[in-house]
PDB file of C-alpha atoms in Angstrom:
ATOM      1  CA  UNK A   1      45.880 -16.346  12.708  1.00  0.00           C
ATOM      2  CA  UNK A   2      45.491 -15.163  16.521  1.00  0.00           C
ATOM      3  CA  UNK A   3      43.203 -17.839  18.664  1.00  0.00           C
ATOM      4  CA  UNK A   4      42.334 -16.843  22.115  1.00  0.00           C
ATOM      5  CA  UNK A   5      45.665 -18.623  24.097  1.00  0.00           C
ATOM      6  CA  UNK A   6      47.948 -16.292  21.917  1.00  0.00           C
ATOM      7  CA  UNK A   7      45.636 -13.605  23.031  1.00  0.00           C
ATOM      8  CA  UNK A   8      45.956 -14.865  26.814  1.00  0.00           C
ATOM      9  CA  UNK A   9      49.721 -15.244  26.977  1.00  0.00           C
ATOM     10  CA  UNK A  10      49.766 -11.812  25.033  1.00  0.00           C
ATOM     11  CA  UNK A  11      47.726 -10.639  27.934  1.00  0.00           C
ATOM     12  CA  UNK A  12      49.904 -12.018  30.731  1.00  0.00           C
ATOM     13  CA  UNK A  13      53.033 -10.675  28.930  1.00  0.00           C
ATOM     14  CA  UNK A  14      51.782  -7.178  29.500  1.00  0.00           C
ATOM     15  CA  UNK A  15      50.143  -7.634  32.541  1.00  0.00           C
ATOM     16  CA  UNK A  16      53.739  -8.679  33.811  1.00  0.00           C
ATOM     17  CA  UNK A  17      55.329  -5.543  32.043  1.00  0.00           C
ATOM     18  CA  UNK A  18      52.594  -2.614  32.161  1.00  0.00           C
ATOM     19  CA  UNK A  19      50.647  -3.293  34.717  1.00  0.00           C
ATOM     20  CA  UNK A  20      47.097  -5.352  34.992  1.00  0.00           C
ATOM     21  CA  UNK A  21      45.075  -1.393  34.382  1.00  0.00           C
ATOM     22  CA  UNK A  22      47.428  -0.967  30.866  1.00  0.00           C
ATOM     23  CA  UNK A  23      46.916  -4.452  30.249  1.00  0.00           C
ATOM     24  CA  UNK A  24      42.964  -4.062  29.948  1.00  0.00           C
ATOM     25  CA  UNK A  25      43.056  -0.774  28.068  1.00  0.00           C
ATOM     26  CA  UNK A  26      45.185  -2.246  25.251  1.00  0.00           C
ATOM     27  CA  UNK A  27      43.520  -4.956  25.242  1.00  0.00           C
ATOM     28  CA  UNK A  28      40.125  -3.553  24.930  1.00  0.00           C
ATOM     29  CA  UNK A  29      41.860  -1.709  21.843  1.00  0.00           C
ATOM     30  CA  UNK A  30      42.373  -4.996  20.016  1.00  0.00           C
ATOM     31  CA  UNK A  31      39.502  -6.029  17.873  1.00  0.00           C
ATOM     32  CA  UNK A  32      37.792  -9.543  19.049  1.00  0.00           C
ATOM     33  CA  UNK A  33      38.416 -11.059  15.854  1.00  0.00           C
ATOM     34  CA  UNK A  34      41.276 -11.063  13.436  1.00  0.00           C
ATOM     35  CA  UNK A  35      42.120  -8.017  11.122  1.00  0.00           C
ATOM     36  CA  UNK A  36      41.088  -8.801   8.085  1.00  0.00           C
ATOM     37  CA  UNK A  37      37.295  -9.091   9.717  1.00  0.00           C
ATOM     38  CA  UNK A  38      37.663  -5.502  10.292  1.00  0.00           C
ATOM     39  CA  UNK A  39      35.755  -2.734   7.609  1.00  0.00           C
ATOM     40  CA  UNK A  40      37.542   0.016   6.873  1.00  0.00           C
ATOM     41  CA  UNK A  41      36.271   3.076   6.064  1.00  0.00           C
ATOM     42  CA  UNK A  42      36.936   2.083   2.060  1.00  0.00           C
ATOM     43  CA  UNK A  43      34.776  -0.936   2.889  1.00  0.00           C
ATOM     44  CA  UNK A  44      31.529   1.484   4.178  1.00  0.00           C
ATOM     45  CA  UNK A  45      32.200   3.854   1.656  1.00  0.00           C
ATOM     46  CA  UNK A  46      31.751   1.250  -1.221  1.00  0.00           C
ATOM     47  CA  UNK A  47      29.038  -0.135   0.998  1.00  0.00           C
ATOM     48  CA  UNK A  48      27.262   2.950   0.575  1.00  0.00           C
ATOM     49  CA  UNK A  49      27.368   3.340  -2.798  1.00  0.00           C
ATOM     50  CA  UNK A  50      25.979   0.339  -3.495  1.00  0.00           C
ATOM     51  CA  UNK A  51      23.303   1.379  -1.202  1.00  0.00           C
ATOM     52  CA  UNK A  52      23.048   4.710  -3.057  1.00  0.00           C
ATOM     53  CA  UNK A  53      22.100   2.582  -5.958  1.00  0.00           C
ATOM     54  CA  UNK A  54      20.006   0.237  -5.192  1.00  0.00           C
ATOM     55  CA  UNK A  55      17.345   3.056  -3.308  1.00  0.00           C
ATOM     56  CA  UNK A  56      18.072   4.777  -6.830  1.00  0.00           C
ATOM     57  CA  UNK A  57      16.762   2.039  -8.746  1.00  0.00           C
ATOM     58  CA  UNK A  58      13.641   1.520  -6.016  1.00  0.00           C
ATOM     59  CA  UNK A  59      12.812   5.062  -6.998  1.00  0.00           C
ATOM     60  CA  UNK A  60      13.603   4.637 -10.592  1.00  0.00           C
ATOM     61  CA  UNK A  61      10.754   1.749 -10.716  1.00  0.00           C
ATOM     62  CA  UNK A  62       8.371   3.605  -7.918  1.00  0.00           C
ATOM     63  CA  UNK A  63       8.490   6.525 -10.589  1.00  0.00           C
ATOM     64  CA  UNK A  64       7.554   4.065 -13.283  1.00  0.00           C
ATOM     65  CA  UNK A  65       4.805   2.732 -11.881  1.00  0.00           C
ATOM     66  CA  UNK A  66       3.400   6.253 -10.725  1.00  0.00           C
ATOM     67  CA  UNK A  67       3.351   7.007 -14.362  1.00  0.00           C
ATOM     68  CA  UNK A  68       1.209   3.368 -15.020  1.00  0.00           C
ATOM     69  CA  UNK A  69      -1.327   4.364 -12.672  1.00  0.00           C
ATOM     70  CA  UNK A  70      -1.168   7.868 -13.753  1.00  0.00           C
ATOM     71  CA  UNK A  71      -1.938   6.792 -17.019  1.00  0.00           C
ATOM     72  CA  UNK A  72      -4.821   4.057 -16.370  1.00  0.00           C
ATOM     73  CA  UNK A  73      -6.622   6.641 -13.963  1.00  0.00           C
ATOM     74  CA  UNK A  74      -6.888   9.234 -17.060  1.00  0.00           C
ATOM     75  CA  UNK A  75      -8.104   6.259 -19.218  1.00  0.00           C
ATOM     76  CA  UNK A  76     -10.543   5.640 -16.856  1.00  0.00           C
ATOM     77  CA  UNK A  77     -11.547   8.854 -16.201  1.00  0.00           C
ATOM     78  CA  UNK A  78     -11.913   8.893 -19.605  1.00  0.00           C
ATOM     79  CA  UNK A  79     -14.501   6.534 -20.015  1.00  0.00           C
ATOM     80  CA  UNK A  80     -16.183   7.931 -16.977  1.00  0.00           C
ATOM     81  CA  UNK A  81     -16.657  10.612 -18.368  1.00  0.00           C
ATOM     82  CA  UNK A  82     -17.733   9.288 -22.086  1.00  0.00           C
ATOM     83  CA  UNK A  83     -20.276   7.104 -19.947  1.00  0.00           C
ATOM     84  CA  UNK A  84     -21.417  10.032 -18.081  1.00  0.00           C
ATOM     85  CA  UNK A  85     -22.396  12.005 -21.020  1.00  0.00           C
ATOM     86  CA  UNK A  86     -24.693   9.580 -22.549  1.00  0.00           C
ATOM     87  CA  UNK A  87     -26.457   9.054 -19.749  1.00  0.00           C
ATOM     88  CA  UNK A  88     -26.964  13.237 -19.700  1.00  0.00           C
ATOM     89  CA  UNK A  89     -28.318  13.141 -23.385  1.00  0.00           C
ATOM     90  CA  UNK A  90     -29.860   9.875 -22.701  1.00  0.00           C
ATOM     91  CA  UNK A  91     -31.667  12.242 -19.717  1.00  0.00           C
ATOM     92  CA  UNK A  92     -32.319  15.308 -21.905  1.00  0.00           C
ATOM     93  CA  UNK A  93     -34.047  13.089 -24.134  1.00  0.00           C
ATOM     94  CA  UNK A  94     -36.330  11.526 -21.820  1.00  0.00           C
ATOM     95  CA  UNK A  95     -37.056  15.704 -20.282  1.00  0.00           C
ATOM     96  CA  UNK A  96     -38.029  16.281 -23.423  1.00  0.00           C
ATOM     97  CA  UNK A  97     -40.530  13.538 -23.870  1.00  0.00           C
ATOM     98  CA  UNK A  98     -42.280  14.772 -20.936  1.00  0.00           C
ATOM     99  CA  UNK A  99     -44.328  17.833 -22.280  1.00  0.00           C
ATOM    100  CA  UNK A 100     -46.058  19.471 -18.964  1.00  0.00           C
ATOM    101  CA  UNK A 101     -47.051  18.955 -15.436  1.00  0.00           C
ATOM    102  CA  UNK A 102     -50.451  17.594 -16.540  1.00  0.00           C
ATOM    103  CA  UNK A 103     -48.720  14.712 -18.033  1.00  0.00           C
ATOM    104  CA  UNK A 104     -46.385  14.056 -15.110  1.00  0.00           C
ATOM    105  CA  UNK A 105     -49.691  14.686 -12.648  1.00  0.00           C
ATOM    106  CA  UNK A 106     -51.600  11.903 -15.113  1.00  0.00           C
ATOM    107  CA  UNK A 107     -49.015   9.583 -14.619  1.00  0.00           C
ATOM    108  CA  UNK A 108     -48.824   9.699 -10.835  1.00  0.00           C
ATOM    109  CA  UNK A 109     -52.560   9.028 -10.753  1.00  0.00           C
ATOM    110  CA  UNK A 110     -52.156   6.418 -12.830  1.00  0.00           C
ATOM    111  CA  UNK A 111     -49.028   4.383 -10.379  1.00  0.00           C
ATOM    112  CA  UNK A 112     -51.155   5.795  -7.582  1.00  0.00           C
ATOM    113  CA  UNK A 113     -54.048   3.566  -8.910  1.00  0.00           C
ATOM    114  CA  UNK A 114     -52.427   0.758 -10.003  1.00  0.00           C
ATOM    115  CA  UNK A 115     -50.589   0.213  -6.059  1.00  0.00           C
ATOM    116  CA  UNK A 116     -53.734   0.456  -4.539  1.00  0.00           C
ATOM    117  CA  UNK A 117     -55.170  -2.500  -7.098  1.00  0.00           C
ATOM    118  CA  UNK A 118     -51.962  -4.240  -6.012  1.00  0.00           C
ATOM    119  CA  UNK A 119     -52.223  -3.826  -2.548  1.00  0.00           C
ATOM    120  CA  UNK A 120     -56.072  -5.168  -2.885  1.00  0.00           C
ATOM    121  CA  UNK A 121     -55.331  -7.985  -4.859  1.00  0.00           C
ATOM    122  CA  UNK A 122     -52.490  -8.843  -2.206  1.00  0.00           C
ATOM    123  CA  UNK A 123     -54.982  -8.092   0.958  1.00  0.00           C
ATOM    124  CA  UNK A 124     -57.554 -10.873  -0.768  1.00  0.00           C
ATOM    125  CA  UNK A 125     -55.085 -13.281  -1.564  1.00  0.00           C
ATOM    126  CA  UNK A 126     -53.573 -13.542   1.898  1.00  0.00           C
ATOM    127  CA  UNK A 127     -57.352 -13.692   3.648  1.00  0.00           C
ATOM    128  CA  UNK A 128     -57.898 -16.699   0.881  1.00  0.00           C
ATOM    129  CA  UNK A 129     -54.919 -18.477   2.334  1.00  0.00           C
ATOM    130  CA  UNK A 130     -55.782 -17.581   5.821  1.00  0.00           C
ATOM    131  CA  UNK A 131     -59.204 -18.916   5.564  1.00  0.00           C
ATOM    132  CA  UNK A 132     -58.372 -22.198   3.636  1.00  0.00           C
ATOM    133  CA  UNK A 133     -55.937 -22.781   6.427  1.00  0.00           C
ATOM    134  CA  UNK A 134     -58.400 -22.710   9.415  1.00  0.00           C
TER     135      UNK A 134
END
């Protein structure tokens, strides 16, 4: 295993052969750690592929649960919809109770009344509590 004072005397050795400038640039050419902490391109390549599958199997399960939702939205939707339609005939029966305009103008006489009996009764009450408190 190289350590760094093998490194330095290999340094010296061609500094005193080649030169202090040829020195540096093969130097600079050696990796800073030993060779076997070097990838090669086998190494990335295999690295890839085990990329390659794991964003497959990401996608895989993203595709899976797209299908889940896909599947409780139309259940819901569903439901929605079955909900939706009783209320309509729920509606249509209640149109159909009311005969003509006469009825409907009855009717609003009749909760026009009864709010203005409310309102009275609720004017009195407060003047009773407003008097019994002075």
């Amino acid at each position: 295993m190289t350590d760094e004072r093998s490194r330095h005397q290999l340094y010296v050795t061609l500094e005193e052969h080649l030169g202090e400038h040829q020195a540096d640039t093969l130097m600079e050419l050696l990796p800073p750690v030993g060779w076997a902490d070097v990838a090669t391109k086998h190494d990335l390549h295999a690295l890839e592929e085990r990329i390659d599958h794991r964003f497959d199997a990401v996608d895989h399960r993203f595709d899976a649960m797209e299908k889940r939702f896909d599947l409780r939205f139309a259940a819901m939707d569903e439901r929605f919809d079955l909900r939706f339609a009783a209320m309509d005939e729920r509606f249509d029966l209640r149109l159909e109770t009311v005969a003509t305009k006469d009825d409907l103008a009855a009717l609003q006489r009749s909760m026009i009344t009864t709010m203005i009996a409310l309102f009275g009764t609720f004017a009195a009450v407060i003047l009773t509590v407003v008097t019994l408190i002075h």
